[in-house]
Amino acid sequence: MVILGIGNELREDDNVGPYVIEKLNEFFEKKDLIQESVILINAGSVPENFTGIIKKEAPSHLIIIDTVLMDNNPGTIKFIKKENIANTNISTHSLSLNFLINYLEKFLSIDLLFIGIQPLKLSLGNNLSEEVKKSADELISIISSLLTS
């Protein structure tokens, strides 16, 4: 399994993907757990740079975490189906997420889970809003408990 956190670390809530990956890494280090079956990738705002690693690992599952403008309350978490990704408004990276997924599927047979979180602020800055941080921390708790059960 690969968990890919996407987002610009200098654009407030757009940092939610990298934040989740950072906190999951800290969780595993703190618990002294080795997750050989789970690869955590902070893709920043250039997820296309990590296609080689993903192809090499050939995971059965790919989880992508990113901010998505969904006209919901800030911090809203939504699981977006693969066929609906093209219709989502991904915040700051240049390559279409749909293009990235289609590219990977040419080489891999993967089950995809895309988790979008509604941002409050996307201005320059490096702090998550309280609403997005709370949702991200809940997501981290769920993922870490699933991976260690």
Short mmCIF file of N, CA and C in Angstrom, two decimals:
data_model
loop_
_atom_site.label_atom_id
_atom_site.label_comp_id
_atom_site.label_asym_id
_atom_site.label_seq_id
_atom_site.Cartn_x
_atom_site.Cartn_y
_atom_site.Cartn_z
N MET A 1 0.84 -1.17 0.00
CA MET A 1 0.00 0.00 0.00
C MET A 1 0.90 1.24 0.00
N VAL A 2 0.49 2.23 -0.78
CA VAL A 2 1.16 3.53 -0.78
C VAL A 2 0.14 4.57 -0.35
N ILE A 3 0.57 5.43 0.58
CA ILE A 3 -0.24 6.59 0.97
C ILE A 3 0.52 7.81 0.48
N LEU A 4 -0.13 8.57 -0.39
CA LEU A 4 0.48 9.71 -1.06
C LEU A 4 -0.18 10.99 -0.56
N GLY A 5 0.59 11.82 0.12
CA GLY A 5 0.10 13.11 0.58
C GLY A 5 0.50 14.19 -0.41
N ILE A 6 -0.47 14.91 -0.93
CA ILE A 6 -0.21 15.93 -1.94
C ILE A 6 -0.57 17.30 -1.37
N GLY A 7 0.25 18.30 -1.71
CA GLY A 7 -0.07 19.67 -1.33
C GLY A 7 1.15 20.55 -1.20
N ASN A 8 0.91 21.83 -1.25
CA ASN A 8 1.97 22.83 -1.14
C ASN A 8 2.13 23.22 0.32
N GLU A 9 3.29 22.95 0.87
CA GLU A 9 3.54 23.19 2.29
C GLU A 9 3.60 24.67 2.65
N LEU A 10 3.59 25.54 1.66
CA LEU A 10 3.66 26.98 1.91
C LEU A 10 2.32 27.68 1.65
N ARG A 11 1.25 26.89 1.49
CA ARG A 11 -0.07 27.48 1.19
C ARG A 11 -1.11 27.01 2.20
N GLU A 12 -0.85 27.27 3.46
CA GLU A 12 -1.75 26.99 4.57
C GLU A 12 -2.42 25.62 4.46
N ASP A 13 -3.74 25.56 4.26
CA ASP A 13 -4.47 24.28 4.30
C ASP A 13 -4.10 23.33 3.16
N ASP A 14 -3.47 23.85 2.11
CA ASP A 14 -3.04 22.96 1.04
C ASP A 14 -1.96 22.00 1.53
N ASN A 15 -1.41 22.26 2.69
CA ASN A 15 -0.38 21.42 3.28
C ASN A 15 -0.95 20.17 3.96
N VAL A 16 -2.24 19.95 3.87
CA VAL A 16 -2.84 18.86 4.64
C VAL A 16 -2.31 17.48 4.23
N GLY A 17 -2.08 17.24 2.95
CA GLY A 17 -1.54 15.93 2.52
C GLY A 17 -0.16 15.67 3.11
N PRO A 18 0.79 16.60 2.92
CA PRO A 18 2.11 16.43 3.54
C PRO A 18 2.04 16.34 5.07
N TYR A 19 1.14 17.10 5.69
CA TYR A 19 0.97 17.07 7.15
C TYR A 19 0.58 15.66 7.61
N VAL A 20 -0.37 15.05 6.93
CA VAL A 20 -0.82 13.70 7.30
C VAL A 20 0.34 12.71 7.18
N ILE A 21 1.10 12.80 6.10
CA ILE A 21 2.24 11.89 5.92
C ILE A 21 3.28 12.10 7.02
N GLU A 22 3.58 13.35 7.33
CA GLU A 22 4.57 13.65 8.39
C GLU A 22 4.13 13.06 9.72
N LYS A 23 2.87 13.25 10.07
CA LYS A 23 2.37 12.76 11.36
C LYS A 23 2.30 11.23 11.39
N LEU A 24 1.97 10.60 10.27
CA LEU A 24 1.98 9.13 10.23
C LEU A 24 3.41 8.61 10.39
N ASN A 25 4.37 9.26 9.75
CA ASN A 25 5.78 8.87 9.93
C ASN A 25 6.19 9.00 11.40
N GLU A 26 5.81 10.10 12.04
CA GLU A 26 6.13 10.31 13.46
C GLU A 26 5.48 9.23 14.31
N PHE A 27 4.24 8.88 14.00
CA PHE A 27 3.53 7.85 14.76
C PHE A 27 4.29 6.52 14.71
N PHE A 28 4.70 6.12 13.49
CA PHE A 28 5.39 4.85 13.35
C PHE A 28 6.76 4.87 14.02
N GLU A 29 7.46 6.00 13.94
CA GLU A 29 8.77 6.12 14.61
C GLU A 29 8.60 6.08 16.12
N LYS A 30 7.62 6.79 16.64
CA LYS A 30 7.38 6.85 18.08
C LYS A 30 7.02 5.47 18.63
N LYS A 31 6.22 4.73 17.90
CA LYS A 31 5.81 3.39 18.32
C LYS A 31 6.85 2.34 17.96
N ASP A 32 7.93 2.78 17.31
CA ASP A 32 9.00 1.89 16.86
C ASP A 32 8.44 0.75 16.01
N LEU A 33 7.54 1.13 15.11
CA LEU A 33 6.92 0.17 14.21
C LEU A 33 7.56 0.26 12.84
N ILE A 34 7.73 -0.87 12.24
CA ILE A 34 8.23 -0.91 10.87
C ILE A 34 7.06 -1.29 9.98
N GLN A 35 6.74 -0.44 9.05
CA GLN A 35 5.63 -0.70 8.14
C GLN A 35 6.20 -1.05 6.77
N GLU A 36 6.63 -2.28 6.62
CA GLU A 36 7.19 -2.70 5.34
C GLU A 36 6.13 -2.76 4.25
N SER A 37 4.89 -2.97 4.64
CA SER A 37 3.83 -3.10 3.64
C SER A 37 3.17 -1.76 3.31
N VAL A 38 3.59 -0.68 3.99
CA VAL A 38 3.01 0.64 3.76
C VAL A 38 4.13 1.62 3.45
N ILE A 39 4.03 2.28 2.31
CA ILE A 39 4.99 3.30 1.91
C ILE A 39 4.29 4.65 2.04
N LEU A 40 4.88 5.55 2.83
CA LEU A 40 4.34 6.89 3.01
C LEU A 40 5.15 7.86 2.16
N ILE A 41 4.45 8.62 1.30
CA ILE A 41 5.15 9.55 0.41
C ILE A 41 4.57 10.94 0.55
N ASN A 42 5.44 11.89 0.90
CA ASN A 42 5.08 13.31 0.86
C ASN A 42 5.43 13.79 -0.53
N ALA A 43 4.42 13.90 -1.38
CA ALA A 43 4.65 14.27 -2.78
C ALA A 43 4.67 15.78 -2.99
N GLY A 44 4.40 16.54 -1.92
CA GLY A 44 4.36 17.99 -2.09
C GLY A 44 3.41 18.37 -3.21
N SER A 45 3.79 19.36 -3.99
CA SER A 45 2.93 19.81 -5.08
C SER A 45 3.32 19.21 -6.42
N VAL A 46 4.19 18.19 -6.40
CA VAL A 46 4.63 17.53 -7.64
C VAL A 46 4.48 16.01 -7.54
N PRO A 47 3.25 15.50 -7.43
CA PRO A 47 3.07 14.05 -7.28
C PRO A 47 3.61 13.26 -8.47
N GLU A 48 3.68 13.89 -9.63
CA GLU A 48 4.19 13.19 -10.81
C GLU A 48 5.65 12.76 -10.65
N ASN A 49 6.39 13.43 -9.75
CA ASN A 49 7.78 13.07 -9.51
C ASN A 49 7.93 11.74 -8.78
N PHE A 50 6.84 11.18 -8.29
CA PHE A 50 6.90 9.96 -7.49
C PHE A 50 6.29 8.75 -8.20
N THR A 51 5.98 8.90 -9.48
CA THR A 51 5.40 7.77 -10.21
C THR A 51 6.38 6.61 -10.31
N GLY A 52 7.67 6.90 -10.44
CA GLY A 52 8.68 5.83 -10.52
C GLY A 52 8.72 4.99 -9.26
N ILE A 53 8.67 5.65 -8.11
CA ILE A 53 8.66 4.93 -6.82
C ILE A 53 7.40 4.09 -6.70
N ILE A 54 6.28 4.68 -7.07
CA ILE A 54 5.01 3.95 -6.95
C ILE A 54 5.01 2.73 -7.88
N LYS A 55 5.48 2.92 -9.11
CA LYS A 55 5.55 1.79 -10.05
C LYS A 55 6.49 0.71 -9.53
N LYS A 56 7.62 1.12 -8.96
CA LYS A 56 8.60 0.15 -8.43
C LYS A 56 8.01 -0.65 -7.27
N GLU A 57 7.28 0.02 -6.40
CA GLU A 57 6.67 -0.66 -5.24
C GLU A 57 5.51 -1.54 -5.66
N ALA A 58 4.85 -1.19 -6.77
CA ALA A 58 3.70 -1.95 -7.29
C ALA A 58 2.69 -2.28 -6.20
N PRO A 59 2.15 -1.26 -5.54
CA PRO A 59 1.21 -1.52 -4.45
C PRO A 59 -0.13 -2.03 -4.96
N SER A 60 -0.82 -2.75 -4.10
CA SER A 60 -2.17 -3.19 -4.44
C SER A 60 -3.17 -2.07 -4.21
N HIS A 61 -2.81 -1.15 -3.29
CA HIS A 61 -3.70 -0.04 -2.93
C HIS A 61 -2.92 1.27 -2.95
N LEU A 62 -3.61 2.31 -3.40
CA LEU A 62 -3.05 3.67 -3.38
C LEU A 62 -4.07 4.58 -2.73
N ILE A 63 -3.64 5.23 -1.65
CA ILE A 63 -4.48 6.22 -0.97
C ILE A 63 -3.86 7.58 -1.24
N ILE A 64 -4.66 8.50 -1.76
CA ILE A 64 -4.20 9.85 -2.05
C ILE A 64 -4.95 10.81 -1.14
N ILE A 65 -4.20 11.70 -0.49
CA ILE A 65 -4.80 12.69 0.41
C ILE A 65 -4.42 14.07 -0.08
N ASP A 66 -5.42 14.93 -0.28
CA ASP A 66 -5.18 16.27 -0.82
C ASP A 66 -6.36 17.17 -0.43
N THR A 67 -6.14 18.49 -0.56
CA THR A 67 -7.25 19.41 -0.39
C THR A 67 -8.06 19.43 -1.67
N VAL A 68 -9.36 19.61 -1.51
CA VAL A 68 -10.26 19.70 -2.66
C VAL A 68 -11.29 20.78 -2.35
N LEU A 69 -11.48 21.67 -3.31
CA LEU A 69 -12.50 22.70 -3.17
C LEU A 69 -13.85 22.10 -3.54
N MET A 70 -14.69 21.86 -2.50
CA MET A 70 -15.94 21.13 -2.69
C MET A 70 -17.16 21.94 -2.29
N ASP A 71 -16.99 23.20 -1.94
CA ASP A 71 -18.11 24.03 -1.45
C ASP A 71 -18.76 23.42 -0.21
N ASN A 72 -17.92 22.85 0.66
CA ASN A 72 -18.38 22.31 1.94
C ASN A 72 -17.77 23.14 3.06
N ASN A 73 -18.12 22.80 4.28
CA ASN A 73 -17.51 23.46 5.43
C ASN A 73 -16.04 23.10 5.50
N PRO A 74 -15.19 24.05 5.91
CA PRO A 74 -13.76 23.76 6.05
C PRO A 74 -13.54 22.54 6.96
N GLY A 75 -12.65 21.66 6.51
CA GLY A 75 -12.35 20.45 7.27
C GLY A 75 -13.19 19.25 6.87
N THR A 76 -14.19 19.46 6.02
CA THR A 76 -15.01 18.34 5.57
C THR A 76 -14.13 17.33 4.84
N ILE A 77 -14.27 16.08 5.22
CA ILE A 77 -13.52 15.00 4.57
C ILE A 77 -14.49 14.27 3.65
N LYS A 78 -14.02 14.01 2.43
CA LYS A 78 -14.87 13.31 1.47
C LYS A 78 -14.04 12.27 0.74
N PHE A 79 -14.62 11.08 0.60
CA PHE A 79 -14.00 10.03 -0.18
C PHE A 79 -14.54 10.16 -1.60
N ILE A 80 -13.64 10.38 -2.53
CA ILE A 80 -14.04 10.68 -3.90
C ILE A 80 -13.74 9.48 -4.78
N LYS A 81 -14.73 9.03 -5.51
CA LYS A 81 -14.57 7.90 -6.42
C LYS A 81 -13.67 8.28 -7.58
N LYS A 82 -12.96 7.29 -8.08
CA LYS A 82 -12.01 7.52 -9.17
C LYS A 82 -12.67 8.22 -10.35
N GLU A 83 -13.86 7.79 -10.70
CA GLU A 83 -14.52 8.38 -11.86
C GLU A 83 -14.95 9.83 -11.64
N ASN A 84 -14.95 10.29 -10.40
CA ASN A 84 -15.33 11.68 -10.11
C ASN A 84 -14.13 12.60 -9.90
N ILE A 85 -12.92 12.05 -9.92
CA ILE A 85 -11.74 12.87 -9.67
C ILE A 85 -11.58 13.95 -10.72
N ALA A 86 -11.89 13.64 -11.96
CA ALA A 86 -11.75 14.64 -13.03
C ALA A 86 -12.64 15.84 -12.79
N ASN A 87 -13.72 15.66 -12.03
CA ASN A 87 -14.66 16.76 -11.78
C ASN A 87 -14.36 17.54 -10.51
N THR A 88 -13.28 17.19 -9.81
CA THR A 88 -12.95 17.88 -8.57
C THR A 88 -12.00 19.04 -8.85
N ASN A 89 -12.04 20.02 -7.99
CA ASN A 89 -11.17 21.19 -8.11
C ASN A 89 -10.02 21.03 -7.14
N ILE A 90 -8.96 20.40 -7.61
CA ILE A 90 -7.76 20.20 -6.80
C ILE A 90 -7.06 21.54 -6.71
N SER A 91 -6.47 21.81 -5.57
CA SER A 91 -6.05 23.17 -5.30
C SER A 91 -4.83 23.70 -6.04
N THR A 92 -3.62 23.20 -5.83
CA THR A 92 -2.47 23.96 -6.31
C THR A 92 -1.49 23.25 -7.23
N HIS A 93 -1.57 21.94 -7.39
CA HIS A 93 -0.56 21.31 -8.22
C HIS A 93 -0.96 21.39 -9.69
N SER A 94 0.06 21.35 -10.53
CA SER A 94 -0.17 21.65 -11.94
C SER A 94 -0.68 20.47 -12.75
N LEU A 95 -0.24 19.27 -12.46
CA LEU A 95 -0.65 18.11 -13.23
C LEU A 95 -2.01 17.62 -12.75
N SER A 96 -2.88 17.31 -13.66
CA SER A 96 -4.18 16.78 -13.33
C SER A 96 -4.03 15.47 -12.56
N LEU A 97 -4.73 15.37 -11.45
CA LEU A 97 -4.67 14.15 -10.65
C LEU A 97 -5.26 12.98 -11.45
N ASN A 98 -6.26 13.26 -12.24
CA ASN A 98 -6.85 12.22 -13.09
C ASN A 98 -5.81 11.69 -14.08
N PHE A 99 -5.00 12.57 -14.65
CA PHE A 99 -3.94 12.17 -15.57
C PHE A 99 -2.93 11.27 -14.84
N LEU A 100 -2.55 11.66 -13.64
CA LEU A 100 -1.60 10.89 -12.84
C LEU A 100 -2.13 9.47 -12.57
N ILE A 101 -3.38 9.38 -12.18
CA ILE A 101 -3.97 8.07 -11.88
C ILE A 101 -4.06 7.22 -13.14
N ASN A 102 -4.51 7.82 -14.24
CA ASN A 102 -4.58 7.07 -15.50
C ASN A 102 -3.21 6.57 -15.92
N TYR A 103 -2.19 7.38 -15.73
CA TYR A 103 -0.82 6.97 -16.06
C TYR A 103 -0.41 5.76 -15.21
N LEU A 104 -0.62 5.84 -13.90
CA LEU A 104 -0.24 4.73 -13.03
C LEU A 104 -1.00 3.45 -13.36
N GLU A 105 -2.26 3.59 -13.74
CA GLU A 105 -3.07 2.42 -14.05
C GLU A 105 -2.63 1.72 -15.33
N LYS A 106 -1.84 2.38 -16.15
CA LYS A 106 -1.29 1.73 -17.34
C LYS A 106 -0.26 0.67 -16.94
N PHE A 107 0.34 0.86 -15.74
CA PHE A 107 1.41 -0.03 -15.30
C PHE A 107 1.00 -0.91 -14.12
N LEU A 108 -0.01 -0.50 -13.39
CA LEU A 108 -0.37 -1.19 -12.15
C LEU A 108 -1.86 -1.49 -12.09
N SER A 109 -2.18 -2.55 -11.39
CA SER A 109 -3.56 -2.84 -11.07
C SER A 109 -3.74 -2.45 -9.60
N ILE A 110 -4.30 -1.28 -9.37
CA ILE A 110 -4.40 -0.76 -7.99
C ILE A 110 -5.83 -0.40 -7.63
N ASP A 111 -6.12 -0.59 -6.36
CA ASP A 111 -7.37 -0.07 -5.80
C ASP A 111 -7.04 1.32 -5.29
N LEU A 112 -7.86 2.28 -5.67
CA LEU A 112 -7.59 3.67 -5.34
C LEU A 112 -8.61 4.21 -4.36
N LEU A 113 -8.11 4.95 -3.37
CA LEU A 113 -8.96 5.69 -2.46
C LEU A 113 -8.44 7.12 -2.44
N PHE A 114 -9.27 8.06 -2.87
CA PHE A 114 -8.89 9.46 -2.85
C PHE A 114 -9.65 10.14 -1.73
N ILE A 115 -8.90 10.76 -0.82
CA ILE A 115 -9.50 11.45 0.32
C ILE A 115 -9.26 12.94 0.14
N GLY A 116 -10.35 13.68 -0.01
CA GLY A 116 -10.27 15.13 -0.17
C GLY A 116 -10.71 15.82 1.11
N ILE A 117 -10.02 16.90 1.45
CA ILE A 117 -10.37 17.69 2.62
C ILE A 117 -10.60 19.13 2.17
N GLN A 118 -11.74 19.67 2.53
CA GLN A 118 -12.10 21.04 2.17
C GLN A 118 -11.22 22.04 2.95
N PRO A 119 -10.47 22.88 2.24
CA PRO A 119 -9.65 23.88 2.93
C PRO A 119 -10.46 25.10 3.35
N LEU A 120 -9.91 25.84 4.30
CA LEU A 120 -10.45 27.15 4.66
C LEU A 120 -9.63 28.24 3.99
N LYS A 121 -8.28 28.09 4.08
CA LYS A 121 -7.37 29.12 3.57
C LYS A 121 -6.30 28.48 2.69
N LEU A 122 -6.00 29.15 1.58
CA LEU A 122 -4.93 28.69 0.69
C LEU A 122 -3.93 29.81 0.43
N SER A 123 -3.88 30.77 1.34
CA SER A 123 -2.93 31.88 1.21
C SER A 123 -1.53 31.42 1.57
N LEU A 124 -0.56 32.29 1.31
CA LEU A 124 0.80 31.97 1.72
C LEU A 124 0.87 31.86 3.24
N GLY A 125 1.53 30.84 3.70
CA GLY A 125 1.67 30.58 5.13
C GLY A 125 1.89 29.10 5.33
N ASN A 126 2.31 28.72 6.54
CA ASN A 126 2.60 27.30 6.75
C ASN A 126 1.80 26.67 7.88
N ASN A 127 0.71 27.31 8.29
CA ASN A 127 -0.12 26.74 9.35
C ASN A 127 -1.45 26.28 8.80
N LEU A 128 -1.88 25.10 9.22
CA LEU A 128 -3.21 24.63 8.87
C LEU A 128 -4.23 25.38 9.70
N SER A 129 -5.40 25.63 9.12
CA SER A 129 -6.49 26.21 9.91
C SER A 129 -6.90 25.19 10.97
N GLU A 130 -7.54 25.67 12.01
CA GLU A 130 -7.96 24.81 13.11
C GLU A 130 -8.90 23.71 12.61
N GLU A 131 -9.83 24.06 11.71
CA GLU A 131 -10.80 23.09 11.20
C GLU A 131 -10.13 21.98 10.40
N VAL A 132 -9.20 22.36 9.53
CA VAL A 132 -8.52 21.37 8.69
C VAL A 132 -7.57 20.52 9.52
N LYS A 133 -6.89 21.13 10.48
CA LYS A 133 -5.98 20.37 11.35
C LYS A 133 -6.76 19.32 12.16
N LYS A 134 -7.91 19.72 12.68
CA LYS A 134 -8.74 18.79 13.45
C LYS A 134 -9.15 17.59 12.59
N SER A 135 -9.60 17.86 11.37
CA SER A 135 -9.99 16.77 10.47
C SER A 135 -8.80 15.91 10.09
N ALA A 136 -7.67 16.54 9.82
CA ALA A 136 -6.45 15.79 9.47
C ALA A 136 -6.03 14.89 10.63
N ASP A 137 -6.09 15.40 11.86
CA ASP A 137 -5.72 14.60 13.02
C ASP A 137 -6.66 13.41 13.21
N GLU A 138 -7.96 13.60 12.93
CA GLU A 138 -8.91 12.50 13.01
C GLU A 138 -8.58 11.45 11.95
N LEU A 139 -8.25 11.90 10.76
CA LEU A 139 -7.88 10.99 9.68
C LEU A 139 -6.62 10.22 10.03
N ILE A 140 -5.63 10.89 10.60
CA ILE A 140 -4.38 10.25 11.02
C ILE A 140 -4.68 9.16 12.06
N SER A 141 -5.54 9.48 13.00
CA SER A 141 -5.91 8.51 14.04
C SER A 141 -6.55 7.27 13.43
N ILE A 142 -7.45 7.47 12.50
CA ILE A 142 -8.14 6.34 11.85
C ILE A 142 -7.15 5.50 11.06
N ILE A 143 -6.31 6.15 10.24
CA ILE A 143 -5.35 5.42 9.41
C ILE A 143 -4.36 4.67 10.27
N SER A 144 -3.82 5.32 11.31
CA SER A 144 -2.81 4.66 12.15
C SER A 144 -3.40 3.48 12.89
N SER A 145 -4.66 3.58 13.35
CA SER A 145 -5.25 2.44 14.04
C SER A 145 -5.54 1.30 13.07
N LEU A 146 -5.94 1.62 11.85
CA LEU A 146 -6.17 0.56 10.85
C LEU A 146 -4.87 -0.15 10.47
N LEU A 147 -3.77 0.61 10.39
CA LEU A 147 -2.50 0.03 9.98
C LEU A 147 -1.82 -0.78 11.08
N THR A 148 -2.23 -0.57 12.32
CA THR A 148 -1.58 -1.29 13.43
C THR A 148 -2.50 -2.35 14.04
N SER A 149 -3.67 -2.53 13.46
CA SER A 149 -4.59 -3.55 14.03
C SER A 149 -4.36 -4.90 13.39
#
